[in-house]
Short mmCIF file of C-alpha atoms and ligand atoms in Angstrom, two decimals:
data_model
loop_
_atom_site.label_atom_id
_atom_site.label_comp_id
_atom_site.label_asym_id
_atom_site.label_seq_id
_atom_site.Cartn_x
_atom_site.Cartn_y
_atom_site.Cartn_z
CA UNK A 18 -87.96 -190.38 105.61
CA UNK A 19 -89.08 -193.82 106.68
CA UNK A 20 -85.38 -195.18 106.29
CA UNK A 21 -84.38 -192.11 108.87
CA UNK A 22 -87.17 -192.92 111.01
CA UNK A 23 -85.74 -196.23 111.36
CA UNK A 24 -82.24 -195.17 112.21
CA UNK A 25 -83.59 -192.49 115.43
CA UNK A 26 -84.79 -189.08 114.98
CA UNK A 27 -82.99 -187.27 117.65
CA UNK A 28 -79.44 -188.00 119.13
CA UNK A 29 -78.53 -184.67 121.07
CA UNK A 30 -75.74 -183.96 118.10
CA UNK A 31 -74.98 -183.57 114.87
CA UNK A 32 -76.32 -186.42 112.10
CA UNK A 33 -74.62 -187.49 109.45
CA UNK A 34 -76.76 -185.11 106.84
CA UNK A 35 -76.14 -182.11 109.12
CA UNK A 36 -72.54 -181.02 107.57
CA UNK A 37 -73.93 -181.78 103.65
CA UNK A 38 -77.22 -179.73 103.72
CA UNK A 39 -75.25 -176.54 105.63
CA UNK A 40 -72.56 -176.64 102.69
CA UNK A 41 -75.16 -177.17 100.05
CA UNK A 42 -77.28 -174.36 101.60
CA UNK A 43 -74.41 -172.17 101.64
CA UNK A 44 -73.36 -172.06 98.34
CA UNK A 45 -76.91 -172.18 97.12
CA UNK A 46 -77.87 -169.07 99.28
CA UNK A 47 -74.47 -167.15 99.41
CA UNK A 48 -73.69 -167.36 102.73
CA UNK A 49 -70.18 -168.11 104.73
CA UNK A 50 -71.51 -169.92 107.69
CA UNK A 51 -75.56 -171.34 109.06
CA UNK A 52 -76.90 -172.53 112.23
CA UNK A 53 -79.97 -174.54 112.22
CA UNK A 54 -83.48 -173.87 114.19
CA UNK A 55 -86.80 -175.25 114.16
CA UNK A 56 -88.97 -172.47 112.58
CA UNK A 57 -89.50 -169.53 111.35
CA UNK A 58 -90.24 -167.84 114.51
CA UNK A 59 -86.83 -169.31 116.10
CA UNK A 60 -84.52 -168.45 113.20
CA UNK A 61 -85.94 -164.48 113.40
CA UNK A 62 -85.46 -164.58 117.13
CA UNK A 63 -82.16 -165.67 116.90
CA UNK A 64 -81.41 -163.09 113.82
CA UNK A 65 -82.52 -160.48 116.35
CA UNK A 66 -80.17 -161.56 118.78
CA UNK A 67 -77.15 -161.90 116.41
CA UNK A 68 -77.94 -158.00 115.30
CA UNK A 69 -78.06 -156.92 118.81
CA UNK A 70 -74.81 -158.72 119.81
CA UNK A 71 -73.04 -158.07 117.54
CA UNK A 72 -73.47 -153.83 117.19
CA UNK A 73 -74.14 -153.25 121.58
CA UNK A 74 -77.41 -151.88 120.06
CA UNK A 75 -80.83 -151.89 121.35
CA UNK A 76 -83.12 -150.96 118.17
CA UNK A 77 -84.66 -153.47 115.53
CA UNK A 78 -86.24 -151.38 112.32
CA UNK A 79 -88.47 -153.51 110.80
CA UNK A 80 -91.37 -152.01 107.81
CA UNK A 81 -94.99 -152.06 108.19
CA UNK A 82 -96.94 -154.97 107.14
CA UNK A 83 -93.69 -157.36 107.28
CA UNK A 84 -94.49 -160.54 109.29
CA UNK A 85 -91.02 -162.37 111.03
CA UNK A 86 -93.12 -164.79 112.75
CA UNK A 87 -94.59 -164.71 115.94
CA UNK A 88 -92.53 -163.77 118.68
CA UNK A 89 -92.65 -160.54 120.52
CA UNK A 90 -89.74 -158.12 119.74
CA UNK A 91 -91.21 -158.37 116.22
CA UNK A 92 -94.76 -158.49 116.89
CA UNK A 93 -95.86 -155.05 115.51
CA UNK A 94 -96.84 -153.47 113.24
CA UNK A 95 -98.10 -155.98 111.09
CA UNK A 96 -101.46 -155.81 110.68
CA UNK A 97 -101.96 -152.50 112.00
CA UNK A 98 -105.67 -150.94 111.57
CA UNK A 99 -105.69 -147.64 109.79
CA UNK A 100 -106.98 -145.51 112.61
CA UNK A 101 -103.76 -146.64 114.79
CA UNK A 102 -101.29 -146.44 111.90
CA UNK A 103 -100.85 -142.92 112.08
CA UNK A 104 -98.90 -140.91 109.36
CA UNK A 105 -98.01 -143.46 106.60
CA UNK A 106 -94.09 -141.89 106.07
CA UNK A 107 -93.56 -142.36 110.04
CA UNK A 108 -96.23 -145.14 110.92
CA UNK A 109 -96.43 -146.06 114.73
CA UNK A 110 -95.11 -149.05 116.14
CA UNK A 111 -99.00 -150.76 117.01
CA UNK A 112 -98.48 -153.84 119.34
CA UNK A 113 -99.79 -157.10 116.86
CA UNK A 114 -101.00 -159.02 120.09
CA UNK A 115 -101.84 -158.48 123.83
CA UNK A 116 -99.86 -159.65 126.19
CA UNK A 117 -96.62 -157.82 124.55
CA UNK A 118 -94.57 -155.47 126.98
CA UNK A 119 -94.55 -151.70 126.06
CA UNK A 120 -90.81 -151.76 126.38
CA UNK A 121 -90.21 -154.35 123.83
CA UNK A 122 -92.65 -153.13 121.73
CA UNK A 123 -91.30 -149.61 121.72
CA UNK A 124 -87.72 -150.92 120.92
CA UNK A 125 -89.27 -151.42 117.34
CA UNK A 126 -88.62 -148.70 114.73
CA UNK A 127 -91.28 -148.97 112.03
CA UNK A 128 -90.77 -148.01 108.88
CA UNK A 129 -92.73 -147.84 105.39
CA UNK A 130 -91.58 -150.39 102.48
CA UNK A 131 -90.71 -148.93 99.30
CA UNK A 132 -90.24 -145.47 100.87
CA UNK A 133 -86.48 -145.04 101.13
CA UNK A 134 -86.17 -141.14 101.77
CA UNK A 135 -88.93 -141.65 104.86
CA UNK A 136 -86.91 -144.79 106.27
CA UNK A 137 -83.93 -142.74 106.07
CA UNK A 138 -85.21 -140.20 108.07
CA UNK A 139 -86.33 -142.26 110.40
CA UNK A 140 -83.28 -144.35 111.02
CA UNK A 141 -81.03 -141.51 110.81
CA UNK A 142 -82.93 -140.03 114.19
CA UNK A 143 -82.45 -143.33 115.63
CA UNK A 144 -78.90 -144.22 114.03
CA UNK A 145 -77.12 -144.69 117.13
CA UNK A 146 -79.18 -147.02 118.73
CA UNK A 147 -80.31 -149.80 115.36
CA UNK A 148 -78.89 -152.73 115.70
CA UNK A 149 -80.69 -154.20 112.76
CA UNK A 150 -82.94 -153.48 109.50
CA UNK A 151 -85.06 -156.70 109.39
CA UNK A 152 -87.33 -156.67 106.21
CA UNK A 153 -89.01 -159.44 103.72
CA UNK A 154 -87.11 -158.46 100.10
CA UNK A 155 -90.32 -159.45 98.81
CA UNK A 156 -93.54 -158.63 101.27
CA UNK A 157 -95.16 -161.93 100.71
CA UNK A 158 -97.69 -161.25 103.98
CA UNK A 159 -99.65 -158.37 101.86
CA UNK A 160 -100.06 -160.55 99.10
CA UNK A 161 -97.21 -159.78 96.88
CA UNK A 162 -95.48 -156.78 97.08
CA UNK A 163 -92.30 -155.91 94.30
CA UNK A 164 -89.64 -153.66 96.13
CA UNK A 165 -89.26 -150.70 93.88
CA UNK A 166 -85.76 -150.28 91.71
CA UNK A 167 -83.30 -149.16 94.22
CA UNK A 168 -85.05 -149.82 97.54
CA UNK A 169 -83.00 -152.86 98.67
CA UNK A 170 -79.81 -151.56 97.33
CA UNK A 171 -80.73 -148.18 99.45
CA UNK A 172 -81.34 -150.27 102.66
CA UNK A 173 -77.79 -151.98 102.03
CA UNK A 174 -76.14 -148.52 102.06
CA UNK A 175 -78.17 -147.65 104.84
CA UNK A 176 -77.32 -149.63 107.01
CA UNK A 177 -73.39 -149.62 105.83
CA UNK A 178 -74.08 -146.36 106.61
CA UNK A 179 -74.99 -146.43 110.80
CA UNK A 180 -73.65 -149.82 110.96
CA UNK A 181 -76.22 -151.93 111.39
CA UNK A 182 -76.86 -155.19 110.23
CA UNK A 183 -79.21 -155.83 107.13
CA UNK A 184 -81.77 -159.01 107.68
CA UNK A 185 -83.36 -160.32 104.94
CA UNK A 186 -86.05 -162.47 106.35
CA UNK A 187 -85.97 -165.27 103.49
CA UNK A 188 -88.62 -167.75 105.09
CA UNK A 189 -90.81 -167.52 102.34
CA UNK A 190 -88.39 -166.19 99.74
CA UNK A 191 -85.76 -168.70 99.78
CA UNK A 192 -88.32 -171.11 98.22
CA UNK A 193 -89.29 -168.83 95.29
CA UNK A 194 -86.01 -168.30 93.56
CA UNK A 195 -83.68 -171.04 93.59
CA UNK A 196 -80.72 -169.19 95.48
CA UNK A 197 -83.43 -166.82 96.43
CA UNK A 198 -84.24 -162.94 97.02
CA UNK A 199 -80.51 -162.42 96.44
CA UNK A 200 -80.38 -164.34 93.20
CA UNK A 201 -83.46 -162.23 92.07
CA UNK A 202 -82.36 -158.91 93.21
CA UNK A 203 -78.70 -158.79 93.68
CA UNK A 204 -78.45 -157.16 97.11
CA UNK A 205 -76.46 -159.23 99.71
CA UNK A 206 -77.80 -158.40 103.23
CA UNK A 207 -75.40 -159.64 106.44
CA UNK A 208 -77.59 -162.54 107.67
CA UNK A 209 -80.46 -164.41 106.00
CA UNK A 210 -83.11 -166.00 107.50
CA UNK A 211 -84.70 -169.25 106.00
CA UNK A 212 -86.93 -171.44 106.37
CA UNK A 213 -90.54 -173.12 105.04
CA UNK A 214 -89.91 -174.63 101.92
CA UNK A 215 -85.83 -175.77 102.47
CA UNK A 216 -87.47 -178.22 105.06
CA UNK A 217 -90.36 -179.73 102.41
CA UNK A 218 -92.76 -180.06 105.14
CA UNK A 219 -90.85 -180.90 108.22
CA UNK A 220 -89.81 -178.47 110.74
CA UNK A 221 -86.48 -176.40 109.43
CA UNK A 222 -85.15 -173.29 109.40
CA UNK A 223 -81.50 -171.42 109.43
CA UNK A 224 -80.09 -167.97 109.91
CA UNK A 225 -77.09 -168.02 107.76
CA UNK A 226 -74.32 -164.79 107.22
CA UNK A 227 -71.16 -163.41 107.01
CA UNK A 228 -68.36 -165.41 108.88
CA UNK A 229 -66.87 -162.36 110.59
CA UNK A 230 -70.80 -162.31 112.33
CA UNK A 231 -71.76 -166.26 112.58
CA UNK A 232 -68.02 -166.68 113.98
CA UNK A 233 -69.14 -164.95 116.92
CA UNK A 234 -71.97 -167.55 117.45
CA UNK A 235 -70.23 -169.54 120.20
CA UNK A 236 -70.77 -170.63 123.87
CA UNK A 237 -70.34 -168.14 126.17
CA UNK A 238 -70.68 -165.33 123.45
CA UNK A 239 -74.00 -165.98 121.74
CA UNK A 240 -76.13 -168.57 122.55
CA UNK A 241 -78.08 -170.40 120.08
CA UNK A 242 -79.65 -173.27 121.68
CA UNK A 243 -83.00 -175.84 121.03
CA UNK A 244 -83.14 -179.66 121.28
CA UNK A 245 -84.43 -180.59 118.18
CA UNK A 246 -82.08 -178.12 116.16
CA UNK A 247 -80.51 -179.64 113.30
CA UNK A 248 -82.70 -183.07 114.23
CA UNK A 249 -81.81 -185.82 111.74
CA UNK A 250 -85.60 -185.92 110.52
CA UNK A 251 -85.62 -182.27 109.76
CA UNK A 252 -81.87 -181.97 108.33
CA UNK A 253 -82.83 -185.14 105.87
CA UNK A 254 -85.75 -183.90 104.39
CA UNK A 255 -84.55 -180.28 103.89
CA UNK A 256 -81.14 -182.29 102.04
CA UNK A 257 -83.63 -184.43 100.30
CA UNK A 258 -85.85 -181.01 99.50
CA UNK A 259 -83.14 -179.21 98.48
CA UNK A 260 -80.83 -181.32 96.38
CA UNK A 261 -83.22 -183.88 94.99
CA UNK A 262 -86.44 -182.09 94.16
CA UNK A 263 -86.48 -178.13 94.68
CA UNK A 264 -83.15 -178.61 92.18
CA UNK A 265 -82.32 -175.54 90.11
CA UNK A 266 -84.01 -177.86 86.50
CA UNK A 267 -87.01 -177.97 89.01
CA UNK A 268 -87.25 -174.24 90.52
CA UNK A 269 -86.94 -173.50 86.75
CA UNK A 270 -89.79 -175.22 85.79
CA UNK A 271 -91.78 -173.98 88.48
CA UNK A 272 -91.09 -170.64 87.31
CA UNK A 273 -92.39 -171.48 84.20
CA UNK A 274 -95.44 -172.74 85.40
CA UNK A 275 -95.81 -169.70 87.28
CA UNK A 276 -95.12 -167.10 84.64
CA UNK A 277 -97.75 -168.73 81.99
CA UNK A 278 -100.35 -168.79 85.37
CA UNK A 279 -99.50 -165.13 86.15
CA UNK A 280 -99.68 -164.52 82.16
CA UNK A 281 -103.25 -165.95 81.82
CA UNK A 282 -104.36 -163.89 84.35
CA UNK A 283 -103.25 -160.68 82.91
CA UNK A 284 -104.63 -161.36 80.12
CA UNK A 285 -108.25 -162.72 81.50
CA UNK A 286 -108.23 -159.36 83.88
CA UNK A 287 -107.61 -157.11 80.52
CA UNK A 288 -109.78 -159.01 78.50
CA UNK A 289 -112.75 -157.93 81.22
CA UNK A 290 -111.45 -154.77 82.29
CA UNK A 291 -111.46 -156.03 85.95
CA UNK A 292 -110.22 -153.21 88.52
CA UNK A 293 -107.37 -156.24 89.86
CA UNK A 294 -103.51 -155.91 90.23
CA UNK A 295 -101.84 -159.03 89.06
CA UNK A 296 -98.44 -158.94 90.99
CA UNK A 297 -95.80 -162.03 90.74
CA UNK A 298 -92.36 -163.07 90.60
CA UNK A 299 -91.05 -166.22 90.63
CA UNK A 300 -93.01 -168.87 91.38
CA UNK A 301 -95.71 -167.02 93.79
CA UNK A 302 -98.28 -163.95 92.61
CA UNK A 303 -101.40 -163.05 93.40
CA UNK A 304 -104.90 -160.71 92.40
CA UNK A 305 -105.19 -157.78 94.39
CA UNK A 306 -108.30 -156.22 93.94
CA UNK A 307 -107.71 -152.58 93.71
CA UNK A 308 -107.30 -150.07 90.34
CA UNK A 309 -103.44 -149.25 91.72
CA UNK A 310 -100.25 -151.31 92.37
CA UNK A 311 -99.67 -152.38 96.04
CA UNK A 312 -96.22 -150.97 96.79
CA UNK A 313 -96.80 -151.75 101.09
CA UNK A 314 -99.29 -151.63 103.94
CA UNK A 315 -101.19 -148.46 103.35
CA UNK A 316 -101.92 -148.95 99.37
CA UNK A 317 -102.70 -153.26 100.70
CA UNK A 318 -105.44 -151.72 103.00
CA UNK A 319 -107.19 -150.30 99.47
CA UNK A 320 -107.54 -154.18 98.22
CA UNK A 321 -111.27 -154.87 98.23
CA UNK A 322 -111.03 -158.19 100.84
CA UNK A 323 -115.40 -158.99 100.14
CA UNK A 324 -114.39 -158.88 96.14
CA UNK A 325 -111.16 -160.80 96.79
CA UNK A 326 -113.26 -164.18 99.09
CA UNK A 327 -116.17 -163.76 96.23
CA UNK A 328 -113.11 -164.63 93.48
CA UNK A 329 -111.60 -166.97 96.33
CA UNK A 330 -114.84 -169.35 96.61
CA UNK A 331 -115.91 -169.23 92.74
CA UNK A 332 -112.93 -170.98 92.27
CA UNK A 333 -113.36 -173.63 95.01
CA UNK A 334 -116.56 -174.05 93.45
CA UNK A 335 -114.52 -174.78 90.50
CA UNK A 336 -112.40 -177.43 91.84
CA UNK A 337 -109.11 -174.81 92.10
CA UNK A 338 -107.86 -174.12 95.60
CA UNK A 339 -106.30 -170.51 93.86
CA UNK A 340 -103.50 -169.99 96.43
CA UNK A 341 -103.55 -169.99 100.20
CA UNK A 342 -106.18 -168.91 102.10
CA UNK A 343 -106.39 -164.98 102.51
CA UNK A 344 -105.90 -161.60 100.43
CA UNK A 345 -102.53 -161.14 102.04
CA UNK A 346 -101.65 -164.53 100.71
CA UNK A 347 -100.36 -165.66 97.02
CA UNK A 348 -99.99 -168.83 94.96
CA UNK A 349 -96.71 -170.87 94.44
CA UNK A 350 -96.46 -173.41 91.61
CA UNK A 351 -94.39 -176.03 92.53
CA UNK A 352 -91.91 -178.64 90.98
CA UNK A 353 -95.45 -181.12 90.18
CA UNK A 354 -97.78 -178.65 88.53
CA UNK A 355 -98.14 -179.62 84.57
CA UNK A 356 -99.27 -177.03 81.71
CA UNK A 357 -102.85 -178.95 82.04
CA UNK A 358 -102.91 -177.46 86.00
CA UNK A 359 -102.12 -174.43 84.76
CA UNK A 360 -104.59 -174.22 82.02
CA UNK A 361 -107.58 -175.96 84.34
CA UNK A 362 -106.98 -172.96 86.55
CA UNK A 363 -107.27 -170.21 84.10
CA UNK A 364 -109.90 -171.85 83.14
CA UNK A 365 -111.53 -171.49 86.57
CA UNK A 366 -110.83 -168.29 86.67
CA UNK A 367 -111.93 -167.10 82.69
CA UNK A 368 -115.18 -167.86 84.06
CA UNK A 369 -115.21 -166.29 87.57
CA UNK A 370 -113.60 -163.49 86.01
CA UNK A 371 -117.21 -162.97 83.86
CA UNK A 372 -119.12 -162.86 87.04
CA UNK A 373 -116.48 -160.80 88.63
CA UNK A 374 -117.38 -158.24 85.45
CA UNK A 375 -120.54 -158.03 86.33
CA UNK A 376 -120.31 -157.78 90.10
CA UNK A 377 -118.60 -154.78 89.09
CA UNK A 378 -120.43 -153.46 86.58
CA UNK A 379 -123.40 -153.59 89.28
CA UNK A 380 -121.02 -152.02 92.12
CA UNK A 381 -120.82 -149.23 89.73
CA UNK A 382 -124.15 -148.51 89.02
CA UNK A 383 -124.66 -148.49 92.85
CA UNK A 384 -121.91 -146.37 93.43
CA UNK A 385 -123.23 -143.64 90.27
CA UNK A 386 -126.57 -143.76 92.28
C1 LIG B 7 -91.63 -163.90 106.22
C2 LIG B 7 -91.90 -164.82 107.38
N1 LIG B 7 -91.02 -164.86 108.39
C3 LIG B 7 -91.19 -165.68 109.44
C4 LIG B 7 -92.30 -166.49 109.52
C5 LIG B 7 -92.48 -167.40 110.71
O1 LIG B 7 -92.24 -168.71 110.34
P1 LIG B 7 -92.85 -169.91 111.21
O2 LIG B 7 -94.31 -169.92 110.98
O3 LIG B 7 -92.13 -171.12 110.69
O4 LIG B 7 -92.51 -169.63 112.63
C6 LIG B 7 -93.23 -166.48 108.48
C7 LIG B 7 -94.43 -167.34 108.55
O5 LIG B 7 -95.37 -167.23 107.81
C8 LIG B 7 -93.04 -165.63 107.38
O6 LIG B 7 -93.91 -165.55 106.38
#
């Protein structure tokens, strides 16, 4: 990075890592053709526009609890309190900010994850008028969240089905499985988004897809624009990321790191009967603490948030930063973590997990009297 920072960092075109890191990308994540933006936020935007272009429609269906970053046709429904929700197999489309205009907001169709007969329904009311089905394969903004056997290949028919496009927002997925949520799941969706990780720490993203759709990505069609797209700081470190140390010998071994960290936690949560969901896949999981699996945003809104910062600072105590900050967050092992990391976590955590027991043994009494 200090070599490109020598040579310039912006030059209002293409560098000379530009055309390399789009073909590697490619082939790593399936797709024909990729355009590159800044961020997350950018790459969903643009995704949104691509859908809408592309079908005349007006609609975006996107599922409850799903974050695509924070710009406003997609700002709902993320977070949404219980009392607004309203009935969990047709949730309301609740507004994630002020200053967001009604229309927008109402152009959303919200839908609940892992519930394929309810998003049916509701997209077949609105089938006309969807221009896309936006989702994360793998909700990674309540915690960890598997999509049931069948959901994503139902959402592909679906939307073969009123001709819409499928979105897979990949920003945080792409990193977890080396060709990511595809590779893991086998659906193929019409455009990907990606982003986070391919750019190991400097500001990248894509939205990559079928030709037939990218192909219409031109001037005077659809516009894609943003000075410091495909910037030759950003496009070096994602090649460097990508091809020199996310590699698929490294991904695998990050995996591995993450299925014996996953591992030890099952077995320290059996081992003291703790009332916790480990949920994973691979390299990210996380403990939700709640007695049932969290399958989307109404069973997330069970996990017991006061138990889940008690477990959250034990282990800072401990020296172990457990996984990003928040319940609705997870771990990631990465390419550096070594089987002594691994072990000097569940370490950490054998003994919280003791004081967790009796926290709960207490909360019980309480809750008998
Ligand atoms: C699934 C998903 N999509 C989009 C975004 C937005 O990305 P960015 O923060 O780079 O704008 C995020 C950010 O957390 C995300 O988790």
């Amino acid at each position: 990075m200090r070599e490109r920072v020598s040579n310039g960092t912006i030059f209002g075109y293409e560098s000379v890592d530009a055309g390399p890191l789009a073909e590697h990308m490619c082939k790593r994540f399936h797709v024909d053709r990729l355009k590159f933006s800044m961020s997350g936020l950018d790459a969903t935007l643009f995704s949104v526009r691509l859908a809408r272009a592309v079908t005349g429609r007006r609609r975006i269906m996107k599922f409850e609890g799903c974050y695509h970053g924070s710009h406003d046709a997609l700002m709902v429904s993320i977070k949404p309190r219980r009392e607004a929700s309203g009935d969990p197999r047709r949730p309301n489309p609740v507004p994630a900010s002020k200053g967001l205009l009604k229309e927008l907001v109402d152009t959303a169709v919200v839908a609940p994850f892992n519930d394929l007969a309810s998003t049916e329904a509701i997209a077949t009311e609105h089938a006309d008028d969807i221009a896309g089905i936006i989702l994360e394969p793998v909700p990674m903004n309540m915690g960890y969240v598997h999509p049931e056997p069948g959901f994503l290949e139902g959402l592909r028919a679906l939307a073969d089905r009123i001709g819409a496009v499928l979105i897979f927002d990949e920003v945080k997925t792409c990193g977890k499985w080396y060709g990511g949520a595809e590779e893991a799941f086998g659906v193929a969706p019409d455009v990907k988004v990606l982003g986070k990780a391919i750019g190991g720490g400097f500001p990248l993203a894509a939205v990559g897809g079928k030709a037939s759709i990218m192909d219409q990505v031109v001037p005077g069609q659809i516009a894609h624009a943003g000075t410091f797209n495909a910037n030759p700081l950003s496009v070096s470190a994602g090649l460097v990321t990508l091809t020199k140390i996310l590699t698929k010998a490294g991904v695998q071994h990050a995996q591995r790191m993450g299925t014996s960290l996953a591992k030890g936690y099952i077995d320290i949560v059996r081992d003291h009967r703790l009332a916790v969901k480990v949920q994973y896949g691979g390299i990210s999981g996380t403990v939700h603490f709640t007695r049932a699996a969290v399958t989307d945003w109404r069973s997330f809104q069970d996990v017991d948030v006061g138990r889940w910062w008690g477990y959250f600072t034990a282990m800072l105590n401990r020296g172990i930063i457990p996984m990003a900050t928040g319940p609705d967050e997870q771990w990631t092992t990465s390419v550096a973590h070594t089987k002594a990391d691994i072990d000097a976590h569940l370490d950490a955590f054998e003994d919280v997990a003791e004081i967790l027991k009796h926290a709960q043994a207490e909360m019980a009494l309480v809750e008998a009297v």
